[in-house]
mmCIF file of C-alpha atoms in Angstrom:
data_model
loop_
_atom_site.group_PDB
_atom_site.id
_atom_site.type_symbol
_atom_site.label_atom_id
_atom_site.label_comp_id
_atom_site.label_asym_id
_atom_site.label_seq_id
_atom_site.Cartn_x
_atom_site.Cartn_y
_atom_site.Cartn_z
ATOM 1 C CA UNK A 1 -0.261 -0.031 0.222
ATOM 2 C CA UNK A 2 1.193 3.448 -0.993
ATOM 3 C CA UNK A 3 1.697 5.557 2.171
ATOM 4 C CA UNK A 4 2.161 9.180 0.192
ATOM 5 C CA UNK A 5 0.281 12.139 2.003
ATOM 6 C CA UNK A 6 -0.250 13.489 -1.689
ATOM 7 C CA UNK A 7 -2.453 10.183 -2.664
ATOM 8 C CA UNK A 8 -4.634 12.210 -0.177
ATOM 9 C CA UNK A 9 -4.354 16.020 -1.714
ATOM 10 C CA UNK A 10 -7.624 17.829 -3.566
ATOM 11 C CA UNK A 11 -8.525 21.352 -4.924
ATOM 12 C CA UNK A 12 -10.977 22.985 -3.015
ATOM 13 C CA UNK A 13 -12.008 26.392 -4.762
ATOM 14 C CA UNK A 14 -11.892 29.069 -1.905
ATOM 15 C CA UNK A 15 -15.264 29.701 -2.393
ATOM 16 C CA UNK A 16 -16.677 26.607 -0.503
ATOM 17 C CA UNK A 17 -14.832 26.970 2.968
ATOM 18 C CA UNK A 18 -17.268 27.940 5.557
ATOM 19 C CA UNK A 19 -15.810 31.340 7.524
ATOM 20 C CA UNK A 20 -18.660 31.393 9.544
ATOM 21 C CA UNK A 21 -21.407 28.913 10.706
ATOM 22 C CA UNK A 22 -24.872 28.022 9.122
ATOM 23 C CA UNK A 23 -27.888 30.774 10.132
ATOM 24 C CA UNK A 24 -28.596 27.375 12.169
ATOM 25 C CA UNK A 25 -26.974 24.543 13.162
ATOM 26 C CA UNK A 26 -29.145 22.172 11.624
ATOM 27 C CA UNK A 27 -29.327 23.898 8.445
ATOM 28 C CA UNK A 28 -25.973 22.728 7.183
ATOM 29 C CA UNK A 29 -26.554 19.944 4.576
ATOM 30 C CA UNK A 30 -26.098 16.291 5.058
ATOM 31 C CA UNK A 31 -24.487 13.764 2.299
ATOM 32 C CA UNK A 32 -25.550 10.207 3.003
ATOM 33 C CA UNK A 33 -22.892 7.706 1.681
ATOM 34 C CA UNK A 34 -24.869 3.762 2.250
ATOM 35 C CA UNK A 35 -21.983 1.410 1.677
ATOM 36 C CA UNK A 36 -23.914 -1.281 0.703
ATOM 37 C CA UNK A 37 -25.937 0.384 -1.706
ATOM 38 C CA UNK A 38 -23.439 2.135 -2.903
ATOM 39 C CA UNK A 39 -25.814 4.837 -2.682
ATOM 40 C CA UNK A 40 -25.524 8.685 -2.160
ATOM 41 C CA UNK A 41 -28.018 11.143 -0.191
ATOM 42 C CA UNK A 42 -28.096 14.436 -0.557
ATOM 43 C CA UNK A 43 -29.839 16.437 1.934
ATOM 44 C CA UNK A 44 -30.599 18.902 5.006
ATOM 45 C CA UNK A 45 -28.748 17.571 8.341
ATOM 46 C CA UNK A 46 -32.006 18.481 10.372
ATOM 47 C CA UNK A 47 -33.028 15.509 8.649
ATOM 48 C CA UNK A 48 -30.376 12.414 9.719
ATOM 49 C CA UNK A 49 -32.719 10.906 12.059
ATOM 50 C CA UNK A 50 -34.409 9.695 8.175
ATOM 51 C CA UNK A 51 -31.364 7.676 8.201
ATOM 52 C CA UNK A 52 -30.837 6.298 11.262
ATOM 53 C CA UNK A 53 -32.810 3.508 12.852
ATOM 54 C CA UNK A 54 -34.515 2.257 16.376
ATOM 55 C CA UNK A 55 -31.613 0.852 18.252
ATOM 56 C CA UNK A 56 -28.775 1.978 16.489
ATOM 57 C CA UNK A 57 -26.524 4.047 18.596
ATOM 58 C CA UNK A 58 -24.295 7.770 18.685
ATOM 59 C CA UNK A 59 -21.296 8.020 20.556
ATOM 60 C CA UNK A 60 -20.759 11.326 20.792
ATOM 61 C CA UNK A 61 -17.506 13.565 22.159
ATOM 62 C CA UNK A 62 -19.595 15.800 25.241
ATOM 63 C CA UNK A 63 -15.804 17.847 25.795
ATOM 64 C CA UNK A 64 -16.065 21.787 25.644
ATOM 65 C CA UNK A 65 -13.662 24.218 23.939
ATOM 66 C CA UNK A 66 -12.120 26.285 26.559
ATOM 67 C CA UNK A 67 -11.031 29.663 25.319
ATOM 68 C CA UNK A 68 -7.442 28.744 25.101
ATOM 69 C CA UNK A 69 -5.937 31.328 23.178
ATOM 70 C CA UNK A 70 -4.120 33.370 25.601
ATOM 71 C CA UNK A 71 -1.962 37.001 24.830
ATOM 72 C CA UNK A 72 0.697 37.530 27.693
ATOM 73 C CA UNK A 73 3.768 39.627 28.172
ATOM 74 C CA UNK A 74 7.533 39.366 28.198
ATOM 75 C CA UNK A 75 9.205 41.293 30.963
ATOM 76 C CA UNK A 76 10.701 43.496 28.226
ATOM 77 C CA UNK A 77 7.233 44.119 27.222
ATOM 78 C CA UNK A 78 7.685 41.367 23.636
ATOM 79 C CA UNK A 79 3.671 39.965 23.277
ATOM 80 C CA UNK A 80 4.160 36.184 23.450
ATOM 81 C CA UNK A 81 0.589 33.785 22.442
ATOM 82 C CA UNK A 82 0.682 31.324 24.519
ATOM 83 C CA UNK A 83 -2.274 27.878 22.805
ATOM 84 C CA UNK A 84 -3.407 25.237 25.621
ATOM 85 C CA UNK A 85 -2.085 22.215 24.997
ATOM 86 C CA UNK A 86 -2.016 20.159 28.178
ATOM 87 C CA UNK A 87 -3.209 20.511 31.740
ATOM 88 C CA UNK A 88 -0.304 18.833 33.500
ATOM 89 C CA UNK A 89 -1.855 19.667 36.986
ATOM 90 C CA UNK A 90 -4.003 22.583 38.526
ATOM 91 C CA UNK A 91 -0.905 25.345 38.275
ATOM 92 C CA UNK A 92 0.937 24.219 35.336
ATOM 93 C CA UNK A 93 0.127 23.962 32.332
ATOM 94 C CA UNK A 94 2.063 22.437 28.245
ATOM 95 C CA UNK A 95 0.990 25.302 25.619
ATOM 96 C CA UNK A 96 1.698 25.823 22.373
ATOM 97 C CA UNK A 97 3.802 29.572 21.860
ATOM 98 C CA UNK A 98 4.759 31.984 19.108
ATOM 99 C CA UNK A 99 6.318 34.572 19.846
ATOM 100 C CA UNK A 100 8.473 37.430 17.529
ATOM 101 C CA UNK A 101 11.849 37.115 20.006
ATOM 102 C CA UNK A 102 13.067 34.152 22.303
ATOM 103 C CA UNK A 103 11.876 32.527 24.718
ATOM 104 C CA UNK A 104 13.844 31.090 28.355
ATOM 105 C CA UNK A 105 13.114 29.117 31.034
ATOM 106 C CA UNK A 106 12.654 31.163 34.121
ATOM 107 C CA UNK A 107 11.072 33.522 31.815
ATOM 108 C CA UNK A 108 8.291 35.243 33.928
ATOM 109 C CA UNK A 109 5.166 36.001 31.708
ATOM 110 C CA UNK A 110 2.265 38.072 32.618
ATOM 111 C CA UNK A 111 -1.012 39.465 31.375
ATOM 112 C CA UNK A 112 -3.280 41.662 32.890
ATOM 113 C CA UNK A 113 -0.679 43.297 35.231
ATOM 114 C CA UNK A 114 -1.457 40.701 37.231
ATOM 115 C CA UNK A 115 -1.119 37.593 36.943
ATOM 116 C CA UNK A 116 2.653 36.149 36.309
ATOM 117 C CA UNK A 117 2.996 32.669 35.072
ATOM 118 C CA UNK A 118 7.594 30.866 34.390
ATOM 119 C CA UNK A 119 8.377 29.130 32.001
ATOM 120 C CA UNK A 120 9.464 26.289 33.462
ATOM 121 C CA UNK A 121 10.847 24.121 30.331
ATOM 122 C CA UNK A 122 10.763 24.543 26.172
ATOM 123 C CA UNK A 123 10.754 22.046 23.685
ATOM 124 C CA UNK A 124 10.560 22.931 19.957
ATOM 125 C CA UNK A 125 7.409 25.098 20.027
ATOM 126 C CA UNK A 126 5.658 23.843 23.261
ATOM 127 C CA UNK A 127 6.464 25.664 26.684
ATOM 128 C CA UNK A 128 5.730 24.408 30.132
ATOM 129 C CA UNK A 129 4.043 27.357 31.967
ATOM 130 C CA UNK A 130 3.823 27.502 35.859
ATOM 131 C CA UNK A 131 1.289 29.785 38.405
ATOM 132 C CA UNK A 132 0.472 30.399 41.035
ATOM 133 C CA UNK A 133 -2.993 30.134 39.795
ATOM 134 C CA UNK A 134 -5.724 27.750 38.897
ATOM 135 C CA UNK A 135 -4.471 28.136 35.218
ATOM 136 C CA UNK A 136 -7.461 26.484 33.623
ATOM 137 C CA UNK A 137 -9.289 29.418 35.324
ATOM 138 C CA UNK A 138 -7.216 31.587 33.273
ATOM 139 C CA UNK A 139 -7.504 30.249 30.758
ATOM 140 C CA UNK A 140 -11.457 30.541 30.603
ATOM 141 C CA UNK A 141 -11.349 33.870 31.757
ATOM 142 C CA UNK A 142 -8.896 35.631 29.981
ATOM 143 C CA UNK A 143 -8.634 33.721 27.320
ATOM 144 C CA UNK A 144 -10.243 33.625 23.309
ATOM 145 C CA UNK A 145 -11.989 30.860 22.012
ATOM 146 C CA UNK A 146 -8.649 29.646 19.415
ATOM 147 C CA UNK A 147 -10.440 29.678 15.825
ATOM 148 C CA UNK A 148 -9.059 27.499 13.526
ATOM 149 C CA UNK A 149 -6.260 29.528 11.642
ATOM 150 C CA UNK A 150 -7.431 29.254 7.874
ATOM 151 C CA UNK A 151 -10.762 32.498 9.602
ATOM 152 C CA UNK A 152 -8.189 35.103 9.915
ATOM 153 C CA UNK A 153 -11.017 37.313 11.482
ATOM 154 C CA UNK A 154 -11.706 38.294 15.280
ATOM 155 C CA UNK A 155 -13.205 36.106 17.460
ATOM 156 C CA UNK A 156 -17.171 37.198 17.554
ATOM 157 C CA UNK A 157 -19.925 36.357 20.321
ATOM 158 C CA UNK A 158 -21.738 34.114 17.284
ATOM 159 C CA UNK A 159 -18.264 32.116 17.444
ATOM 160 C CA UNK A 160 -18.230 31.497 20.865
ATOM 161 C CA UNK A 161 -21.772 30.392 21.467
ATOM 162 C CA UNK A 162 -21.584 28.388 18.227
ATOM 163 C CA UNK A 163 -17.869 26.751 18.548
ATOM 164 C CA UNK A 164 -19.375 24.445 21.003
ATOM 165 C CA UNK A 165 -21.507 21.329 20.948
ATOM 166 C CA UNK A 166 -25.104 21.456 22.121
ATOM 167 C CA UNK A 167 -24.023 19.158 24.970
ATOM 168 C CA UNK A 168 -20.568 19.776 25.562
ATOM 169 C CA UNK A 169 -20.208 19.705 29.388
ATOM 170 C CA UNK A 170 -16.247 18.805 30.287
ATOM 171 C CA UNK A 171 -13.666 21.767 29.513
ATOM 172 C CA UNK A 172 -10.617 21.021 27.658
ATOM 173 C CA UNK A 173 -10.087 21.261 24.244
ATOM 174 C CA UNK A 174 -8.354 24.088 22.094
ATOM 175 C CA UNK A 175 -11.075 22.736 19.167
ATOM 176 C CA UNK A 176 -14.761 22.020 18.718
ATOM 177 C CA UNK A 177 -15.328 18.277 17.260
ATOM 178 C CA UNK A 178 -16.543 19.889 14.630
ATOM 179 C CA UNK A 179 -19.370 17.214 13.389
ATOM 180 C CA UNK A 180 -21.209 17.462 17.096
ATOM 181 C CA UNK A 181 -21.702 21.290 16.044
ATOM 182 C CA UNK A 182 -24.775 20.173 13.469
ATOM 183 C CA UNK A 183 -26.975 19.120 16.116
ATOM 184 C CA UNK A 184 -29.464 21.056 17.888
ATOM 185 C CA UNK A 185 -31.404 19.942 21.262
ATOM 186 C CA UNK A 186 -34.828 18.972 19.231
ATOM 187 C CA UNK A 187 -32.556 16.903 16.676
ATOM 188 C CA UNK A 188 -31.094 14.943 19.320
ATOM 189 C CA UNK A 189 -34.855 14.863 20.691
ATOM 190 C CA UNK A 190 -35.820 13.406 17.403
ATOM 191 C CA UNK A 191 -33.621 10.902 17.378
ATOM 192 C CA UNK A 192 -34.360 9.671 21.110
ATOM 193 C CA UNK A 193 -38.182 9.678 20.307
ATOM 194 C CA UNK A 194 -37.400 7.374 17.221
ATOM 195 C CA UNK A 195 -35.529 4.627 19.673
ATOM 196 C CA UNK A 196 -31.564 5.599 18.532
ATOM 197 C CA UNK A 197 -29.665 5.656 21.527
ATOM 198 C CA UNK A 198 -27.091 8.100 22.670
ATOM 199 C CA UNK A 199 -23.839 7.674 24.266
ATOM 200 C CA UNK A 200 -21.261 9.574 25.553
ATOM 201 C CA UNK A 201 -17.206 9.850 26.602
ATOM 202 C CA UNK A 202 -14.910 12.778 26.448
ATOM 203 C CA UNK A 203 -11.792 13.349 24.090
ATOM 204 C CA UNK A 204 -10.325 17.146 24.524
ATOM 205 C CA UNK A 205 -9.078 17.883 21.138
ATOM 206 C CA UNK A 206 -5.371 19.122 21.406
ATOM 207 C CA UNK A 207 -3.294 20.896 18.606
ATOM 208 C CA UNK A 208 -2.141 16.624 17.317
ATOM 209 C CA UNK A 209 -5.701 16.546 16.080
ATOM 210 C CA UNK A 210 -5.112 19.038 13.345
ATOM 211 C CA UNK A 211 -0.684 19.230 13.621
ATOM 212 C CA UNK A 212 -0.372 19.207 9.394
ATOM 213 C CA UNK A 213 1.930 15.863 8.307
ATOM 214 C CA UNK A 214 5.087 15.400 8.927
ATOM 215 C CA UNK A 215 6.239 13.323 6.430
ATOM 216 C CA UNK A 216 5.577 12.214 2.802
ATOM 217 C CA UNK A 217 4.957 9.083 4.379
ATOM 218 C CA UNK A 218 2.088 9.790 6.764
ATOM 219 C CA UNK A 219 3.124 6.454 8.932
ATOM 220 C CA UNK A 220 6.263 8.466 10.039
ATOM 221 C CA UNK A 221 4.382 11.623 11.136
ATOM 222 C CA UNK A 222 3.679 11.350 15.279
ATOM 223 C CA UNK A 223 -0.251 11.839 15.679
ATOM 224 C CA UNK A 224 1.003 12.641 19.657
ATOM 225 C CA UNK A 225 -2.086 11.409 22.724
ATOM 226 C CA UNK A 226 -5.062 13.202 23.247
ATOM 227 C CA UNK A 227 -7.005 12.925 27.128
ATOM 228 C CA UNK A 228 -10.142 11.171 26.846
ATOM 229 C CA UNK A 229 -12.046 8.990 29.402
ATOM 230 C CA UNK A 230 -14.252 5.912 28.063
ATOM 231 C CA UNK A 231 -16.449 4.238 30.861
ATOM 232 C CA UNK A 232 -16.891 0.587 30.643
ATOM 233 C CA UNK A 233 -20.753 0.986 30.820
ATOM 234 C CA UNK A 234 -20.781 2.831 26.925
ATOM 235 C CA UNK A 235 -18.689 -0.207 25.249
ATOM 236 C CA UNK A 236 -20.545 -2.770 27.100
ATOM 237 C CA UNK A 237 -23.729 -0.696 25.193
ATOM 238 C CA UNK A 238 -22.035 -0.721 22.228
ATOM 239 C CA UNK A 239 -21.220 -4.465 21.634
ATOM 240 C CA UNK A 240 -25.118 -4.858 22.848
ATOM 241 C CA UNK A 241 -26.071 -3.207 20.290
ATOM 242 C CA UNK A 242 -23.761 -4.888 17.601
ATOM 243 C CA UNK A 243 -25.030 -7.974 18.558
ATOM 244 C CA UNK A 244 -28.672 -7.440 17.437
ATOM 245 C CA UNK A 245 -26.596 -6.059 14.183
ATOM 246 C CA UNK A 246 -27.405 -2.311 15.091
ATOM 247 C CA UNK A 247 -24.985 0.056 13.953
ATOM 248 C CA UNK A 248 -22.644 1.740 16.113
ATOM 249 C CA UNK A 249 -22.010 5.112 14.704
ATOM 250 C CA UNK A 250 -19.229 7.635 15.507
ATOM 251 C CA UNK A 251 -20.119 11.832 15.848
ATOM 252 C CA UNK A 252 -16.169 13.160 14.644
ATOM 253 C CA UNK A 253 -13.271 11.421 14.514
ATOM 254 C CA UNK A 254 -12.781 12.279 17.729
ATOM 255 C CA UNK A 255 -15.165 9.663 19.371
ATOM 256 C CA UNK A 256 -13.521 7.858 17.104
ATOM 257 C CA UNK A 257 -10.599 7.204 17.986
ATOM 258 C CA UNK A 258 -11.447 7.541 21.739
ATOM 259 C CA UNK A 259 -13.368 3.858 20.685
ATOM 260 C CA UNK A 260 -11.065 2.417 18.662
ATOM 261 C CA UNK A 261 -7.612 3.362 20.669
ATOM 262 C CA UNK A 262 -9.964 1.722 23.633
ATOM 263 C CA UNK A 263 -10.983 -2.011 22.243
ATOM 264 C CA UNK A 264 -7.203 -1.298 20.270
ATOM 265 C CA UNK A 265 -5.860 -1.256 24.277
ATOM 266 C CA UNK A 266 -7.592 -4.493 24.790
ATOM 267 C CA UNK A 267 -8.718 -1.913 28.488
ATOM 268 C CA UNK A 268 -11.403 -3.758 30.177
ATOM 269 C CA UNK A 269 -12.581 -1.223 32.741
ATOM 270 C CA UNK A 270 -13.887 2.962 32.710
ATOM 271 C CA UNK A 271 -10.619 4.302 30.906
ATOM 272 C CA UNK A 272 -9.012 7.609 32.264
ATOM 273 C CA UNK A 273 -5.771 8.215 30.371
ATOM 274 C CA UNK A 274 -4.321 9.169 27.362
ATOM 275 C CA UNK A 275 -5.555 8.371 23.021
ATOM 276 C CA UNK A 276 -2.829 7.444 20.967
ATOM 277 C CA UNK A 277 -3.568 5.394 18.769
ATOM 278 C CA UNK A 278 -3.396 6.849 14.821
ATOM 279 C CA UNK A 279 -5.449 5.202 12.457
ATOM 280 C CA UNK A 280 -4.831 4.959 8.933
ATOM 281 C CA UNK A 281 -5.177 3.178 5.662
ATOM 282 C CA UNK A 282 -5.338 -0.264 6.317
ATOM 283 C CA UNK A 283 -7.075 -0.151 9.813
ATOM 284 C CA UNK A 284 -9.713 -2.397 11.352
ATOM 285 C CA UNK A 285 -12.287 -1.169 12.637
ATOM 286 C CA UNK A 286 -13.106 -2.543 16.165
ATOM 287 C CA UNK A 287 -16.247 -0.557 16.806
ATOM 288 C CA UNK A 288 -17.246 1.404 14.937
ATOM 289 C CA UNK A 289 -19.543 0.865 11.820
ATOM 290 C CA UNK A 290 -20.761 4.060 10.699
ATOM 291 C CA UNK A 291 -19.218 7.894 10.635
ATOM 292 C CA UNK A 292 -20.791 11.552 10.815
ATOM 293 C CA UNK A 293 -18.305 13.913 9.914
ATOM 294 C CA UNK A 294 -17.377 18.016 8.356
ATOM 295 C CA UNK A 295 -15.475 17.825 5.232
ATOM 296 C CA UNK A 296 -11.241 17.802 6.025
ATOM 297 C CA UNK A 297 -8.207 19.262 5.273
ATOM 298 C CA UNK A 298 -6.403 17.958 2.626
ATOM 299 C CA UNK A 299 -3.195 15.896 3.421
ATOM 300 C CA UNK A 300 -4.358 15.973 7.208
ATOM 301 C CA UNK A 301 -4.928 12.661 9.633
ATOM 302 C CA UNK A 302 -8.741 13.228 9.731
ATOM 303 C CA UNK A 303 -8.980 12.406 5.912
ATOM 304 C CA UNK A 304 -6.543 9.250 6.497
ATOM 305 C CA UNK A 305 -8.683 7.930 9.375
ATOM 306 C CA UNK A 306 -11.816 8.532 6.953
ATOM 307 C CA UNK A 307 -10.580 7.224 4.608
ATOM 308 C CA UNK A 308 -9.735 4.007 6.857
ATOM 309 C CA UNK A 309 -13.311 3.181 6.951
ATOM 310 C CA UNK A 310 -14.665 3.822 3.215
ATOM 311 C CA UNK A 311 -11.324 3.312 1.405
ATOM 312 C CA UNK A 312 -9.141 6.475 -0.923
ATOM 313 C CA UNK A 313 -11.333 5.907 -3.918
ATOM 314 C CA UNK A 314 -14.898 6.565 -1.999
ATOM 315 C CA UNK A 315 -13.347 9.217 -0.626
ATOM 316 C CA UNK A 316 -12.794 10.967 -3.178
ATOM 317 C CA UNK A 317 -15.329 10.530 -5.013
ATOM 318 C CA UNK A 318 -17.012 11.989 -2.292
ATOM 319 C CA UNK A 319 -15.445 15.054 -1.795
ATOM 320 C CA UNK A 320 -15.593 15.620 -5.354
ATOM 321 C CA UNK A 321 -19.639 15.255 -5.640
ATOM 322 C CA UNK A 322 -19.564 17.441 -2.748
ATOM 323 C CA UNK A 323 -17.691 20.237 -4.398
ATOM 324 C CA UNK A 324 -20.054 19.976 -6.991
ATOM 325 C CA UNK A 325 -23.064 20.440 -5.219
ATOM 326 C CA UNK A 326 -21.731 23.131 -3.534
ATOM 327 C CA UNK A 327 -20.759 22.156 -0.381
ATOM 328 C CA UNK A 328 -19.281 23.720 2.593
ATOM 329 C CA UNK A 329 -15.733 22.205 4.258
ATOM 330 C CA UNK A 330 -14.006 22.458 7.429
ATOM 331 C CA UNK A 331 -14.861 23.129 10.637
ATOM 332 C CA UNK A 332 -18.129 25.374 9.983
ATOM 333 C CA UNK A 333 -19.056 23.555 7.044
ATOM 334 C CA UNK A 334 -21.122 20.650 6.148
ATOM 335 C CA UNK A 335 -20.843 16.780 6.892
ATOM 336 C CA UNK A 336 -21.247 13.811 6.127
ATOM 337 C CA UNK A 337 -22.749 10.194 7.013
ATOM 338 C CA UNK A 338 -21.086 7.355 6.336
ATOM 339 C CA UNK A 339 -22.943 3.470 7.209
ATOM 340 C CA UNK A 340 -20.773 0.859 6.030
#
């Protein structure tokens, strides 16, 4: 099997990139692909319940996006941008940093001339910071929502609401699990009324999810790890669903990684820890047989995951259909339901 990331490139007109959310969450477009019949249906996300059956199971990621971008200053006055990456304790965290100058261990960073962060370690573009205050609370109170880099505009009040799922409860992500952005409470209620089961897990999305593939041979890419929590009761419901020949559909690539990481590592109880599974073409899925996902950036690890489920040729075929039908792409864009 060829493992060049260039095989997962495609051309996308700029006008199909969604820079703002749709007027209503569930008014976005939905492409439904059913592998059994090799069929494609174009519909609205609000009608997704028509394509699921009683007894099917959706597994959603209930992580909450924090205002994970914080602008601080060095003692010299130089500006430093911090992007939250991972908590080490309540007063210590790893961040990705950007600055026009140099940053050294021992540097004191401050903001509001009131809160101080000490640099305790630097590794490539990752910096460890320590504070006398609760660092997560500082980000939540003073940070801003970290929109994807291709969205160049300023963050608005609308982003604070819309770059968050309606069921987000656990603080910790710096990017939204975007497949979940389409779900309104009305859509969730319609699914439950039809008998579709809903289960939740947590995976905190970090820069690792969307960092560019670092090597032409994607197998050499370091995907890193992300903190997740998966309950054994959720796994039990998944197994019971599969025994009844019903579908287990992950809502998003992050939910997929959390579930498949659990299965691959052969965990048997509640799991709280890191998920480091890199899903690439050739991977045999162990728990899911369906996926709801947005349309992803070219040459990304997310694209590799989707190709692992439906194959590269089918992936590129569906993306071409999406482009021809004016679907919107990326985080604020439209989505697809893949039934395998």
